[in-house]
Short mmCIF file of C-alpha atoms in Angstrom, two decimals:
data_model
loop_
_atom_site.label_atom_id
_atom_site.label_comp_id
_atom_site.label_asym_id
_atom_site.label_seq_id
_atom_site.Cartn_x
_atom_site.Cartn_y
_atom_site.Cartn_z
CA CYS V 1 56.24 68.89 28.20
CA ILE V 2 52.74 67.86 27.09
CA ARG V 3 53.01 64.54 28.92
CA ASP V 4 54.08 66.24 32.16
CA ARG V 5 51.26 68.74 31.87
CA LEU V 6 48.67 66.00 31.32
CA VAL V 7 49.98 64.06 34.35
CA ILE V 8 49.52 67.15 36.54
CA ASP V 9 46.04 67.65 35.10
CA ALA V 10 45.09 64.03 35.76
CA LEU V 11 46.30 64.29 39.36
CA LEU V 12 44.24 67.43 39.95
CA ALA V 13 41.17 65.78 38.47
CA ALA V 14 41.68 62.73 40.71
CA ILE V 15 42.04 64.94 43.81
CA ALA V 16 38.87 66.81 42.84
CA LEU V 17 36.95 63.58 42.37
CA LEU V 18 38.13 62.13 45.67
CA THR V 19 37.81 65.19 47.89
CA LYS V 20 34.85 66.89 46.17
CA ARG V 21 36.35 70.24 47.22
CA ILE V 22 38.20 71.75 44.29
CA TRP V 23 36.01 70.69 41.38
CA GLY V 24 35.80 74.10 39.75
CA PHE V 25 39.49 74.86 40.03
CA ALA V 26 40.65 71.37 39.00
CA PHE V 27 38.38 71.03 35.99
CA GLY V 28 38.90 74.67 34.97
CA TYR V 29 42.65 74.02 35.16
CA LEU V 30 42.29 70.79 33.20
CA ALA V 31 40.09 72.36 30.51
CA GLY V 32 42.34 75.41 30.17
CA SER V 33 45.45 73.26 29.87
CA VAL V 34 43.90 71.00 27.25
CA ASN V 35 42.61 74.01 25.31
CA GLY V 36 46.06 75.63 25.49
CA ILE V 37 47.60 72.45 24.10
CA ALA V 38 45.04 72.56 21.27
CA LEU V 39 46.04 76.15 20.47
CA THR V 40 49.70 75.15 20.36
CA LEU V 41 48.87 72.23 18.06
CA VAL V 42 47.15 74.62 15.65
CA LYS V 43 50.41 76.58 15.45
CA VAL V 44 52.32 73.32 14.95
CA ALA V 45 49.96 72.44 12.07
CA ALA V 46 50.73 75.74 10.35
CA LEU V 47 54.48 75.32 10.81
CA SER V 48 54.60 71.67 9.75
CA SER V 49 52.55 72.23 6.60
CA GLY V 50 54.68 75.21 5.59
CA SER V 51 51.55 77.09 4.60
CA MET V 52 48.81 79.10 6.27
CA ALA V 53 46.25 77.55 3.89
CA LEU V 54 43.75 75.40 5.75
CA VAL V 55 43.67 72.82 2.95
CA GLU V 56 47.40 72.17 3.38
CA GLN V 57 47.09 71.97 7.17
CA LEU V 58 44.25 69.41 6.93
CA LYS V 59 46.65 66.97 5.24
CA GLY V 60 48.58 66.52 8.49
CA PRO V 61 47.35 65.08 11.79
CA TRP V 62 47.82 68.19 13.96
CA LEU V 63 44.47 69.91 13.40
CA TYR V 64 42.61 66.68 14.05
CA ILE V 65 44.50 66.17 17.30
CA ALA V 66 43.75 69.80 18.23
CA LEU V 67 40.05 69.17 17.58
CA PHE V 68 40.22 66.12 19.85
CA PHE V 69 41.79 68.23 22.63
CA GLY V 70 39.17 70.96 22.09
CA ILE V 71 36.34 68.49 22.58
CA PHE V 72 37.91 67.33 25.83
CA ALA V 73 38.26 70.96 26.97
CA THR V 74 34.53 71.43 26.46
CA VAL V 75 33.71 68.28 28.41
CA PHE V 76 36.00 69.24 31.31
CA THR V 77 34.54 72.74 31.43
CA GLN V 78 31.02 71.35 31.63
CA ILE V 79 32.02 69.02 34.46
CA GLY V 80 33.47 72.01 36.31
CA PHE V 81 30.25 73.99 35.80
CA TRP V 82 28.20 71.01 36.93
CA ARG V 83 29.98 70.77 40.28
CA ASP V 84 31.11 74.32 41.09
CA ARG V 85 30.48 78.00 40.46
CA ALA V 86 31.39 79.71 37.21
CA LEU V 87 33.21 82.33 39.32
CA ILE V 88 35.91 79.72 39.90
CA VAL V 89 35.82 77.71 36.66
CA VAL V 90 35.93 80.57 34.14
CA PRO V 91 38.95 82.54 35.46
CA THR V 92 40.94 79.34 35.93
CA TYR V 93 40.06 78.12 32.45
CA THR V 94 40.82 81.45 30.82
CA SER V 95 44.14 81.95 32.57
CA LEU V 96 45.37 78.46 31.71
CA THR V 97 44.21 78.90 28.11
CA MET V 98 46.55 81.91 27.92
CA MET V 99 49.43 80.50 29.97
CA THR V 100 49.73 77.02 28.47
CA PRO V 101 50.65 78.15 24.93
CA ALA V 102 53.13 80.68 26.37
CA VAL V 103 54.89 78.00 28.40
CA MET V 104 54.75 75.37 25.65
CA GLU V 105 56.02 77.76 22.99
CA TYR V 106 58.99 78.55 25.19
CA PHE V 107 59.93 74.87 25.50
CA VAL V 108 58.91 73.69 22.03
CA PHE V 109 59.83 76.64 19.79
CA GLY V 110 62.27 78.54 22.02
CA PHE V 111 59.97 81.57 21.88
CA SER V 112 60.31 83.93 24.85
CA LEU V 113 57.85 86.52 26.08
CA SER V 114 58.58 90.17 26.77
CA ALA V 115 58.77 91.53 30.32
CA LEU V 116 55.31 93.09 29.98
CA GLN V 117 53.83 89.75 28.93
CA TYR V 118 55.40 88.01 31.95
CA PHE V 119 54.02 90.73 34.22
CA SER V 120 50.57 90.32 32.65
CA LEU V 121 50.61 86.55 33.14
CA GLY V 122 51.60 87.08 36.78
CA ALA V 123 48.71 89.52 37.25
CA ILE V 124 46.32 86.98 35.75
CA VAL V 125 47.55 84.25 38.11
CA LEU V 126 47.17 86.60 41.08
CA GLY V 127 43.63 87.44 39.96
CA VAL V 128 42.71 83.77 39.73
CA ILE V 129 44.08 83.15 43.21
CA ILE V 130 42.03 86.02 44.59
CA LEU V 131 38.87 84.94 42.77
CA CYS V 132 39.22 81.33 43.90
CA SER V 133 39.92 82.33 47.50
CA GLY V 134 36.42 83.62 48.25
CA THR V 135 34.11 86.55 47.87
CA PRO V 136 35.80 89.91 47.21
CA GLU V 137 34.67 91.23 50.59
CA ALA V 138 36.13 88.21 52.38
CA VAL V 139 39.39 88.42 50.46
CA LEU V 140 39.79 92.11 51.29
CA ALA V 141 39.05 91.30 54.94
CA GLY V 142 41.57 88.43 54.90
CA ASP V 143 38.92 85.79 55.68
CA PHE V 144 39.61 82.60 53.70
CA SER V 145 37.29 80.27 55.66
CA ALA V 146 34.85 77.88 53.97
CA ALA V 147 31.89 80.08 54.89
CA ALA V 148 33.48 83.09 53.18
CA ARG V 149 34.12 81.02 50.03
CA GLY V 150 30.47 80.07 49.88
CA ASP V 151 31.09 76.34 50.32
CA ASP V 152 27.95 74.48 51.32
CA GLU V 153 29.77 71.65 53.08
#
């Protein structure tokens, strides 16, 4: 599950680097995914140590791996900010930070969300799509051209 997610993230980053078009979305997606993995690893550290005490959790490798992923999330976010608007990077990052642990916990721990939580995640995804499509006025008008998105190229 983590390996598949990282492959998708790497492909998006490669597309962004080659096309120079979806930097904010790709690196926001990448940073959010990596941060979501870090959050899941923190939960794994608590479960594997059998204690909520930080001292016990520091004896295992999971918190250190989570820290490593958190550093990469910061780097990817900064690359996204460097090349694109925060209006695209931040919603993508935030939504993936929430969605990745939900998906991973389903596959790793067998934990399922309630119907309201699924609806909320769907609303978040819809909001990200609308925000990444262009200005609110252009989206409401149905104009998804490059000029409406504010692309300079």
